[in-house]
CSV table of C-alpha atoms in Angstrom, one decimal:
chain,number,residue,atom,x,y,z
A,1,MET,CA,-13.4,131.1,-158.0
A,2,HIS,CA,-11.9,130.6,-161.7
A,3,ARG,CA,-13.7,127.1,-161.4
A,4,SER,CA,-16.7,128.0,-163.0
A,5,LEU,CA,-19.8,125.8,-162.4
A,6,ASN,CA,-20.8,124.8,-166.0
A,7,GLN,CA,-19.6,121.9,-167.3
A,8,SER,CA,-18.1,123.1,-170.8
A,9,SER,CA,-15.7,125.5,-169.2
A,10,LEU,CA,-14.5,123.2,-166.5
A,11,GLU,CA,-13.7,121.0,-169.5
A,12,GLU,CA,-11.8,123.8,-171.2
A,13,SER,CA,-9.6,124.9,-168.3
A,14,ARG,CA,-8.8,121.0,-167.4
A,15,ILE,CA,-7.7,120.7,-171.1
A,16,ARG,CA,-5.8,123.7,-170.6
A,17,ARG,CA,-4.4,122.7,-167.3
A,18,SER,CA,-3.2,119.2,-168.8
A,19,ALA,CA,-1.6,121.0,-171.6
A,20,ARG,CA,0.7,123.1,-168.9
A,21,THR,CA,1.3,119.8,-166.9
A,22,VAL,CA,3.1,118.7,-170.4
A,23,CYS,CA,5.3,121.7,-170.7
A,24,GLU,CA,6.5,121.0,-167.3
A,25,PHE,CA,9.5,118.6,-168.6
A,26,GLU,CA,11.2,121.4,-170.2
A,27,GLU,CA,14.4,119.7,-169.2
A,28,TYR,CA,13.7,116.0,-167.8
A,29,PHE,CA,17.1,115.7,-166.4
A,30,SER,CA,17.9,119.3,-165.0
A,31,CYS,CA,18.9,119.0,-161.4
A,32,ASP,CA,18.0,122.7,-160.9
A,33,GLU,CA,14.1,122.2,-162.1
A,34,ILE,CA,13.9,118.9,-160.0
A,35,LEU,CA,14.8,121.2,-157.2
A,36,MET,CA,12.9,124.3,-157.9
A,37,LEU,CA,9.8,121.6,-158.2
A,38,SER,CA,10.4,120.1,-154.9
A,39,GLU,CA,9.8,123.7,-153.1
A,40,ARG,CA,7.6,123.7,-150.5
A,41,THR,CA,4.0,125.2,-151.5
A,42,PRO,CA,0.8,125.7,-149.2
A,43,VAL,CA,-2.5,124.1,-150.1
A,44,VAL,CA,-5.8,123.6,-148.5
A,45,VAL,CA,-7.5,120.3,-148.9
A,46,SER,CA,-10.8,120.8,-151.2
A,47,LYS,CA,-12.3,117.3,-150.7
A,48,GLU,CA,-12.0,114.4,-148.6
A,49,VAL,CA,-9.5,112.0,-150.2
A,50,SER,CA,-9.6,108.6,-148.5
A,51,ARG,CA,-6.2,106.8,-148.0
A,52,LEU,CA,-4.1,110.0,-148.3
A,53,GLY,CA,-3.8,110.4,-144.6
A,54,PHE,CA,0.0,109.7,-144.8
A,55,LEU,CA,0.5,113.3,-146.6
A,56,ASP,CA,0.0,115.2,-143.2
A,57,PRO,CA,2.5,114.5,-140.8
A,58,SER,CA,0.2,115.8,-137.6
A,59,SER,CA,-2.6,113.4,-138.0
A,60,ASP,CA,-2.5,109.4,-137.8
A,61,GLU,CA,-5.9,109.3,-139.6
A,62,GLU,CA,-6.1,107.3,-142.8
A,63,ASN,CA,-8.1,109.6,-144.8
A,64,LEU,CA,-7.0,113.2,-145.5
A,65,LYS,CA,-10.1,115.7,-144.1
A,66,LYS,CA,-11.3,118.2,-146.2
A,67,ASN,CA,-10.0,121.8,-145.3
A,68,THR,CA,-6.7,120.2,-143.8
A,69,LYS,CA,-3.6,122.8,-144.5
A,70,LEU,CA,-0.6,121.4,-145.8
A,71,GLU,CA,2.4,122.5,-147.3
A,72,LEU,CA,3.5,120.1,-150.4
A,73,PRO,CA,6.2,120.0,-152.6
A,74,LEU,CA,5.4,122.0,-155.7
A,75,TRP,CA,5.0,119.1,-157.9
A,76,LEU,CA,2.6,116.7,-155.9
A,77,ALA,CA,0.6,120.1,-155.1
A,78,LYS,CA,0.5,120.2,-158.8
A,79,HIS,CA,-0.5,116.9,-159.7
A,80,LEU,CA,-3.2,116.8,-156.6
A,81,TYR,CA,-4.5,120.2,-158.0
A,82,ASN,CA,-5.1,118.7,-161.7
A,83,MET,CA,-6.9,116.2,-159.9
A,84,TYR,CA,-9.1,118.8,-158.1
A,85,CYS,CA,-8.2,117.5,-154.6
A,86,VAL,CA,-6.7,120.5,-153.5
A,87,ASP,CA,-6.7,124.4,-154.0
A,88,ILE,CA,-3.2,126.2,-154.0
A,89,GLN,CA,-2.3,129.1,-152.1
A,90,LEU,CA,0.0,131.8,-152.4
A,91,PRO,CA,3.4,131.3,-150.9
A,92,GLU,CA,4.4,133.9,-148.3
A,93,ALA,CA,6.9,135.4,-151.0
A,94,PHE,CA,3.8,136.2,-153.1
A,95,SER,CA,1.5,137.3,-150.7
A,96,SER,CA,-0.1,140.9,-150.2
A,97,TYR,CA,2.3,141.7,-147.8
A,98,SER,CA,5.3,140.8,-150.0
A,99,VAL,CA,3.8,142.7,-152.7
A,100,ASN,CA,4.4,145.7,-150.9
A,101,VAL,CA,7.5,145.2,-149.8
A,102,MET,CA,8.7,144.6,-153.3
A,103,ARG,CA,7.2,147.7,-154.3
A,104,ALA,CA,8.9,149.8,-151.7
A,105,ASP,CA,12.5,148.5,-152.3
A,106,SER,CA,12.8,144.4,-153.8
A,107,SER,CA,17.1,144.9,-153.7
A,108,ILE,CA,17.5,144.3,-149.9
A,109,VAL,CA,14.9,141.2,-149.6
A,110,ASP,CA,16.8,138.1,-149.1
A,111,LEU,CA,15.2,136.1,-151.8
A,112,LYS,CA,17.5,133.0,-151.1
A,113,ARG,CA,15.5,132.5,-147.7
A,114,LEU,CA,12.6,133.6,-148.8
A,115,GLN,CA,12.1,131.3,-151.7
A,116,PRO,CA,15.2,130.2,-153.5
A,117,ASN,CA,13.8,129.6,-156.8
A,118,TYR,CA,11.3,133.0,-156.8
A,119,TYR,CA,11.4,133.5,-160.4
A,120,GLN,CA,10.6,130.1,-161.9
A,121,VAL,CA,8.0,128.9,-158.8
A,122,GLY,CA,6.1,132.6,-159.9
A,123,ARG,CA,6.3,131.2,-163.4
A,124,GLN,CA,4.8,127.8,-162.3
A,125,LEU,CA,1.9,129.4,-160.2
A,126,MET,CA,0.9,131.8,-163.0
A,127,ALA,CA,0.3,128.6,-165.2
A,128,LEU,CA,-1.7,126.8,-162.1
A,129,LEU,CA,-3.7,130.2,-161.0
A,130,PRO,CA,-4.9,132.1,-163.6
A,131,ALA,CA,-6.9,134.2,-161.6
A,132,GLU,CA,-4.1,135.6,-159.7
A,133,ALA,CA,-1.5,135.4,-162.8
A,134,GLN,CA,-1.8,138.9,-164.0
A,135,GLN,CA,-0.9,139.8,-159.9
A,136,ILE,CA,1.8,137.6,-159.9
A,137,SER,CA,3.4,138.6,-163.2
A,138,ASP,CA,3.1,142.3,-162.1
A,139,LEU,CA,5.1,141.4,-158.6
A,140,LEU,CA,7.7,139.2,-160.6
A,141,VAL,CA,8.6,142.2,-163.3
A,142,THR,CA,8.5,144.8,-160.0
A,143,THR,CA,10.8,142.9,-158.3
A,144,TYR,CA,13.4,142.1,-161.2
A,145,LYS,CA,13.4,145.4,-161.8
A,146,GLY,CA,14.4,146.7,-158.5
A,147,ARG,CA,16.8,144.1,-158.0
A,148,PHE,CA,18.4,144.1,-161.5
A,149,ARG,CA,20.9,146.9,-161.0
A,150,LYS,CA,22.4,145.8,-157.9
A,151,ILE,CA,23.2,142.3,-159.5
A,152,PHE,CA,25.0,143.8,-162.5
A,153,ASP,CA,26.9,146.4,-160.2
A,154,CYS,CA,28.0,143.6,-158.1
A,155,ALA,CA,28.9,141.5,-161.0
A,156,GLN,CA,30.9,144.2,-162.5
A,157,ASN,CA,32.5,145.4,-159.6
A,158,ALA,CA,32.2,143.4,-156.4
A,159,ASP,CA,35.4,142.4,-155.1
A,160,ILE,CA,36.1,138.0,-156.1
A,161,LYS,CA,36.4,137.3,-152.4
A,162,GLU,CA,33.3,139.0,-151.3
A,163,THR,CA,31.6,136.6,-154.0
A,164,ASP,CA,29.8,134.4,-151.0
A,165,LYS,CA,28.9,137.6,-149.1
A,166,VAL,CA,27.5,139.5,-152.2
A,167,THR,CA,25.5,136.5,-153.6
A,168,SER,CA,23.9,135.4,-150.0
A,169,SER,CA,20.8,137.0,-150.8
A,170,PHE,CA,20.6,136.2,-154.4
A,171,ASP,CA,17.3,133.8,-155.9
A,172,ASN,CA,19.3,130.7,-157.8
A,173,GLU,CA,18.7,132.5,-161.1
A,174,GLU,CA,20.0,135.5,-160.0
A,175,ARG,CA,23.0,134.2,-159.0
A,176,ALA,CA,23.7,132.4,-162.3
A,177,MET,CA,23.5,135.8,-164.0
A,178,PHE,CA,25.8,137.0,-161.4
A,179,PHE,CA,28.2,134.3,-162.2
A,180,GLU,CA,28.0,134.7,-165.9
A,181,GLY,CA,28.6,139.0,-165.6
A,182,GLN,CA,31.5,138.3,-163.3
A,183,LYS,CA,33.0,135.3,-165.7
A,184,VAL,CA,32.7,137.9,-168.7
A,185,GLN,CA,34.5,140.6,-166.5
A,186,LEU,CA,37.3,138.5,-166.2
A,187,ASP,CA,37.5,137.4,-169.5
A,188,LEU,CA,37.8,140.8,-170.5
A,189,GLN,CA,40.8,141.3,-168.0
A,190,ARG,CA,42.4,138.7,-169.1
A,191,TRP,CA,42.3,139.7,-172.7
A,192,ARG,CA,43.3,143.1,-172.0
A,193,ASP,CA,46.4,141.9,-170.4
A,194,ARG,CA,48.5,141.3,-173.2
A,195,SER,CA,50.9,139.2,-172.1
A,196,GLN,CA,47.9,136.4,-170.5
A,197,ARG,CA,46.2,136.8,-174.0
A,198,ASN,CA,47.6,134.3,-176.1
A,199,LYS,CA,48.7,131.8,-173.3
A,200,ILE,CA,47.3,127.9,-173.3
A,201,ASN,CA,45.7,127.3,-170.0
A,202,THR,CA,45.5,124.5,-168.0
A,203,ALA,CA,41.7,123.3,-168.2
A,204,ASP,CA,40.3,124.2,-165.2
A,205,LEU,CA,39.0,120.8,-164.4
A,206,VAL,CA,42.8,119.5,-164.0
A,207,VAL,CA,43.3,122.6,-161.6
A,208,ASN,CA,40.8,121.8,-159.6
A,209,HIS,CA,41.4,118.1,-159.3
A,210,ARG,CA,45.4,119.4,-158.6
A,211,LYS,CA,43.9,121.3,-155.5
A,212,ARG,CA,41.8,119.1,-154.4
A,213,LYS,CA,44.6,116.1,-154.3
A,214,ARG,CA,47.0,118.5,-152.4
A,215,GLU,CA,44.7,119.2,-149.9
A,216,ALA,CA,44.1,115.4,-149.4
A,217,LEU,CA,47.7,115.0,-149.0
A,218,ARG,CA,48.2,117.4,-146.7
A,219,GLU,CA,45.4,116.1,-144.3
A,220,THR,CA,46.8,112.5,-144.0
A,221,ASN,CA,50.2,114.2,-143.4
A,222,SER,CA,48.7,116.6,-141.0
A,223,SER,CA,46.7,113.3,-139.3
A,224,THR,CA,49.8,110.8,-139.4
A,225,ALA,CA,52.6,113.2,-137.8
B,1,MET,CA,6.5,106.8,-147.5
B,2,THR,CA,5.9,110.2,-146.3
B,3,SER,CA,9.2,111.3,-147.2
B,4,LEU,CA,7.8,112.0,-150.8
B,5,ALA,CA,11.0,111.2,-152.6
B,6,ASP,CA,13.3,113.2,-150.5
B,7,GLN,CA,15.9,110.4,-150.9
B,8,GLY,CA,16.2,111.4,-154.9
B,9,LEU,CA,15.9,115.1,-154.0
B,10,SER,CA,19.3,114.6,-152.0
B,11,LEU,CA,21.1,112.5,-154.4
B,12,VAL,CA,20.3,116.0,-156.9
B,13,LYS,CA,21.6,118.2,-154.6
B,14,GLU,CA,24.5,116.0,-154.2
B,15,ILE,CA,25.1,116.8,-158.0
B,16,LEU,CA,24.5,120.5,-157.9
B,17,ARG,CA,26.9,121.1,-155.0
B,18,CYS,CA,30.2,119.7,-156.7
B,19,PRO,CA,29.6,120.3,-160.5
B,20,ASP,CA,33.2,119.3,-161.4
B,21,TYR,CA,33.8,116.8,-159.4
B,22,LEU,CA,32.7,113.1,-159.1
B,23,GLN,CA,31.5,112.0,-155.6
B,24,PRO,CA,31.7,108.2,-155.3
B,25,MET,CA,28.6,106.7,-156.1
B,26,ARG,CA,25.7,106.3,-153.6
B,27,GLU,CA,25.1,102.6,-153.7
B,28,ASP,CA,23.3,102.8,-150.3
B,29,ALA,CA,20.8,105.7,-151.0
B,30,LEU,CA,19.9,104.1,-154.3
B,31,ARG,CA,19.5,100.7,-152.8
B,32,ASN,CA,17.1,102.3,-150.5
B,33,ILE,CA,15.3,104.1,-153.2
B,34,PHE,CA,14.7,100.9,-155.3
B,35,GLU,CA,13.5,99.5,-152.1
B,36,GLU,CA,11.0,102.5,-151.4
B,37,MET,CA,9.9,102.0,-154.9
B,38,ARG,CA,9.5,98.1,-154.9
B,39,ALA,CA,7.1,99.2,-152.0
B,40,LEU,CA,5.0,102.0,-153.6
B,41,ASN,CA,4.8,99.6,-157.1
B,42,GLU,CA,3.1,96.6,-154.7
B,43,ALA,CA,0.9,98.8,-152.7
B,44,ASN,CA,-0.3,100.2,-156.2
B,45,GLN,CA,-0.9,96.6,-157.4
B,46,LYS,CA,-2.7,95.5,-154.8
B,47,ASP,CA,-5.0,98.6,-154.9
B,48,VAL,CA,-5.5,97.6,-158.5
B,49,ARG,CA,-6.5,94.3,-157.6
B,50,LEU,CA,-8.9,95.4,-155.2
B,51,ILE,CA,-10.8,98.0,-158.0
B,52,SER,CA,-10.6,95.2,-160.5
B,53,ALA,CA,-12.5,92.9,-158.3
B,54,ALA,CA,-14.6,95.3,-157.1
B,55,ASP,CA,-15.7,96.2,-160.7
B,56,SER,CA,-16.2,92.1,-161.7
B,57,GLU,CA,-18.7,92.3,-158.8
B,58,ARG,CA,-20.6,95.4,-159.7
B,59,SER,CA,-20.6,96.6,-156.3
B,60,ASP,CA,-20.3,100.1,-154.9
B,61,GLY,CA,-18.5,98.7,-151.8
B,62,ALA,CA,-14.9,99.5,-153.0
B,63,PRO,CA,-13.2,102.3,-151.1
B,64,ASP,CA,-12.4,105.1,-153.6
B,65,VAL,CA,-8.5,104.6,-154.2
B,66,HIS,CA,-7.7,106.5,-157.3
B,67,VAL,CA,-6.2,109.3,-156.0
B,68,VAL,CA,-4.1,107.3,-153.5
B,69,LEU,CA,-3.2,105.3,-156.9
B,70,TYR,CA,-2.4,108.3,-158.5
B,71,VAL,CA,-0.1,109.9,-156.1
B,72,ARG,CA,1.8,106.7,-155.9
B,73,HIS,CA,2.4,106.3,-159.3
B,74,GLN,CA,3.6,110.1,-159.5
B,75,LEU,CA,6.0,109.6,-156.3
B,76,LEU,CA,7.2,106.3,-158.9
B,77,LEU,CA,7.9,108.5,-161.5
B,78,ARG,CA,9.6,111.4,-159.4
B,79,LEU,CA,12.1,109.3,-157.9
B,80,ARG,CA,12.7,108.2,-161.4
B,81,ARG,CA,13.4,111.4,-162.6
B,82,CYS,CA,15.8,112.0,-159.4
B,83,ILE,CA,17.7,108.9,-160.0
B,84,MET,CA,18.0,109.7,-164.1
B,85,ALA,CA,19.4,112.9,-163.3
B,86,TYR,CA,22.0,112.3,-160.9
B,87,LEU,CA,23.2,109.3,-163.4
B,88,ASP,CA,23.1,112.0,-166.2
B,89,GLY,CA,25.0,114.5,-164.1
B,90,ARG,CA,27.8,111.8,-163.3
B,91,LEU,CA,28.2,111.1,-166.6
B,92,LYS,CA,28.3,115.0,-167.5
B,93,VAL,CA,31.4,114.9,-165.2
B,94,ILE,CA,33.0,111.9,-166.7
B,95,ARG,CA,32.9,113.7,-170.1
B,96,GLU,CA,34.3,116.6,-169.3
B,97,PHE,CA,37.4,114.1,-168.2
B,98,ARG,CA,37.8,113.2,-171.5
B,99,TRP,CA,38.2,116.6,-172.5
B,100,ALA,CA,40.5,117.9,-169.8
B,101,PHE,CA,42.6,114.6,-168.7
B,102,GLY,CA,42.8,112.7,-172.0
B,103,PRO,CA,41.8,109.4,-173.1
B,104,VAL,CA,43.6,107.8,-170.0
B,105,LEU,CA,42.9,108.2,-166.6
B,106,THR,CA,44.7,108.2,-163.6
B,107,LYS,CA,44.2,105.4,-160.6
B,108,ASP,CA,42.7,108.3,-158.2
B,109,LEU,CA,40.3,109.8,-160.9
B,110,LYS,CA,38.9,106.1,-161.9
B,111,ALA,CA,38.3,105.3,-158.0
B,112,ASN,CA,35.2,106.9,-157.8
B,113,MET,CA,33.7,105.6,-160.8
B,114,THR,CA,31.6,102.5,-161.1
B,115,ASP,CA,32.5,99.4,-163.7
B,116,GLY,CA,29.6,100.8,-166.0
B,117,GLU,CA,31.1,104.4,-166.1
B,118,GLN,CA,34.1,103.3,-167.0
B,119,LYS,CA,33.2,101.3,-169.7
B,120,TRP,CA,31.0,104.5,-170.7
B,121,PHE,CA,34.0,106.4,-170.8
B,122,ILE,CA,35.7,104.0,-172.7
B,123,ASP,CA,32.9,103.8,-175.5
B,124,TYR,CA,32.9,107.7,-175.2
B,125,SER,CA,36.8,108.0,-176.1
B,126,ALA,CA,36.2,105.6,-178.9
B,127,SER,CA,33.3,107.0,-180.5
B,128,LEU,CA,35.1,110.9,-180.0
B,129,GLY,CA,37.8,109.5,-181.8
B,130,ARG,CA,36.0,108.0,-184.3
B,131,TYR,CA,33.9,111.4,-185.3
B,132,MET,CA,37.3,113.4,-185.0
B,133,SER,CA,38.8,111.0,-187.8
B,134,SER,CA,36.0,111.1,-190.0
B,135,ILE,CA,35.9,114.8,-190.6
B,136,GLY,CA,37.7,116.0,-193.9
B,137,GLU,CA,40.0,113.8,-195.5
B,138,THR,CA,42.6,113.4,-193.0
B,139,GLY,CA,40.7,113.9,-189.7
B,140,VAL,CA,40.9,116.8,-187.4
B,141,ASP,CA,41.9,117.0,-183.7
B,142,LEU,CA,39.5,118.9,-181.9
B,143,LEU,CA,41.6,118.9,-178.4
B,144,GLN,CA,44.2,120.8,-180.6
B,145,HIS,CA,44.1,125.1,-181.3
B,146,SER,CA,41.8,125.8,-178.3
B,147,LYS,CA,42.9,129.5,-179.4
B,148,PRO,CA,44.3,130.8,-182.9
B,149,PRO,CA,48.0,130.4,-182.9
B,150,LYS,CA,50.4,133.2,-183.2
B,151,SER,CA,53.6,131.3,-183.4
B,152,LEU,CA,54.7,128.0,-184.4
B,153,TYR,CA,56.8,127.5,-181.5
B,154,VAL,CA,56.1,128.1,-177.8
B,155,GLU,CA,58.0,128.3,-174.5
B,156,VAL,CA,57.4,125.4,-171.8
B,157,ARG,CA,58.1,124.6,-168.1
B,158,VAL,CA,57.3,121.5,-167.1
B,159,LEU,CA,55.6,121.1,-164.3
B,160,GLU,CA,56.1,117.3,-163.3
B,161,ASP,CA,57.9,114.6,-164.2
B,162,TYR,CA,56.9,113.1,-167.5
B,163,GLY,CA,59.6,111.1,-168.8
B,164,ASP,CA,60.6,110.8,-172.6
B,165,PHE,CA,58.3,112.5,-175.4
B,166,GLU,CA,58.9,111.8,-178.7
B,167,THR,CA,58.3,114.8,-181.1
B,168,GLU,CA,56.8,114.5,-184.3
B,169,ASP,CA,60.1,114.3,-186.2
B,170,GLY,CA,61.7,111.4,-184.1
B,171,GLN,CA,63.7,113.6,-181.7
B,172,VAL,CA,63.3,112.7,-177.9
B,173,VAL,CA,63.2,115.0,-175.2
B,174,VAL,CA,63.4,114.3,-171.6
B,175,LEU,CA,60.6,116.1,-169.6
B,176,ALA,CA,62.3,116.4,-166.4
B,177,LYS,CA,60.6,118.5,-163.7
B,178,ASN,CA,61.5,122.4,-164.1
B,179,SER,CA,63.4,122.1,-167.2
B,180,THR,CA,62.2,124.6,-169.8
B,181,HIS,CA,61.8,123.6,-173.5
B,182,PHE,CA,61.2,125.0,-176.8
B,183,LEU,CA,58.5,123.0,-178.5
B,184,GLU,CA,56.3,123.0,-181.4
B,185,ARG,CA,53.1,124.4,-180.2
B,186,SER,CA,50.7,121.8,-181.9
B,187,GLN,CA,52.4,118.9,-180.0
B,188,CYS,CA,52.5,120.4,-176.5
B,189,GLU,CA,49.3,122.0,-176.5
B,190,LYS,CA,47.5,118.7,-175.1
B,191,LEU,CA,50.3,118.3,-172.5
B,192,ILE,CA,49.4,122.1,-171.1
B,193,ARG,CA,45.7,121.4,-171.0
B,194,GLN,CA,46.7,118.3,-168.8
B,195,GLY,CA,48.7,120.1,-166.6
B,196,VAL,CA,52.0,118.6,-167.2
B,197,LEU,CA,53.9,121.7,-168.9
B,198,GLU,CA,53.1,125.6,-168.4
B,199,HIS,CA,53.1,127.7,-170.9
B,200,VAL,CA,55.7,130.6,-170.3
B,201,VAL,CA,54.9,133.8,-171.7
B,202,THR,CA,57.2,136.8,-171.8
């Protein structure tokens, strides 16, 4: 509905959108960003496109028909959207059903299953869909507010052995935040312990490498025995 | 073609899975991706020729291939980005090797590095050395003094047989496994970082 009929505003929105496509490359080499842009996004084809039939695995046709529903990686959906070939739909995680769930209690939602890069994808969608931007932004804030306390609490107090269990429902950014908090907590503990404070430690990389080597040795020994 | 750069994505996922360990280079996957990219490029070249031929004849009969051209081009760019991120991720791990293991790598560390990466490691080592010697008048060893020193000498226990170690004043100390020594802090800090010695604190 935001694609207005008159030409000048169409032009304007195109300029605005292409400006956004440029800022996509905040970090060209970032593996996290590549992963985030590969998340599936539902789209509806808005005009018949010749010879793009290979995008739709359920049909053998050469052309992509109008009104076909597809799930494309976000990066491709974005480019096709800029070519006025598809309309981007809101993924399940941002639907009105999810809005209600998040409002009720977002801390129990399994974000990892729903949308592993929830906040980042949300921000991308905000840029792509100006009409829904406000709604998505409110939703992101609501979700974050409801979940932050739990993440904070877990990072400070959860047993290190339970890390996997605790973080299993976190989105990737939340997980990074959790580990940051946990690291600070451990550093503080180490600092409080007077005897450990001035100790020179072996580099983590070396320690991990040793462990791997020992594992490998044990495996070869057990296989020969 | 329907895979939509999934192979590139699997390389990127591998980097994310083990951020501090170097896996063997995935030569096969890379070769497949290059093959895919070549196919995409050829398809694009063919279509471009088609369009320019139709343009010169001024006929409207040419099929509308602009979108498919664009999509293939974006696929190419995407694959390139995945490969670049993969190689960059590997180099980051190798760079950490320099800081943790020192300038000389053992055989098992080198095993998963390609020739190019080994050369990169040597170059990196050399330029790090040049940089460290260029600071101040006498140069600064950045690997030294990771923590503020509290004492001149530290007590260390040897974790693995290292052999003779010559201190700066010319004394030779034999670092045999499980022996303890009282050494000058500045001289043994690197060996502690590399896991040869353990700092004993009381």
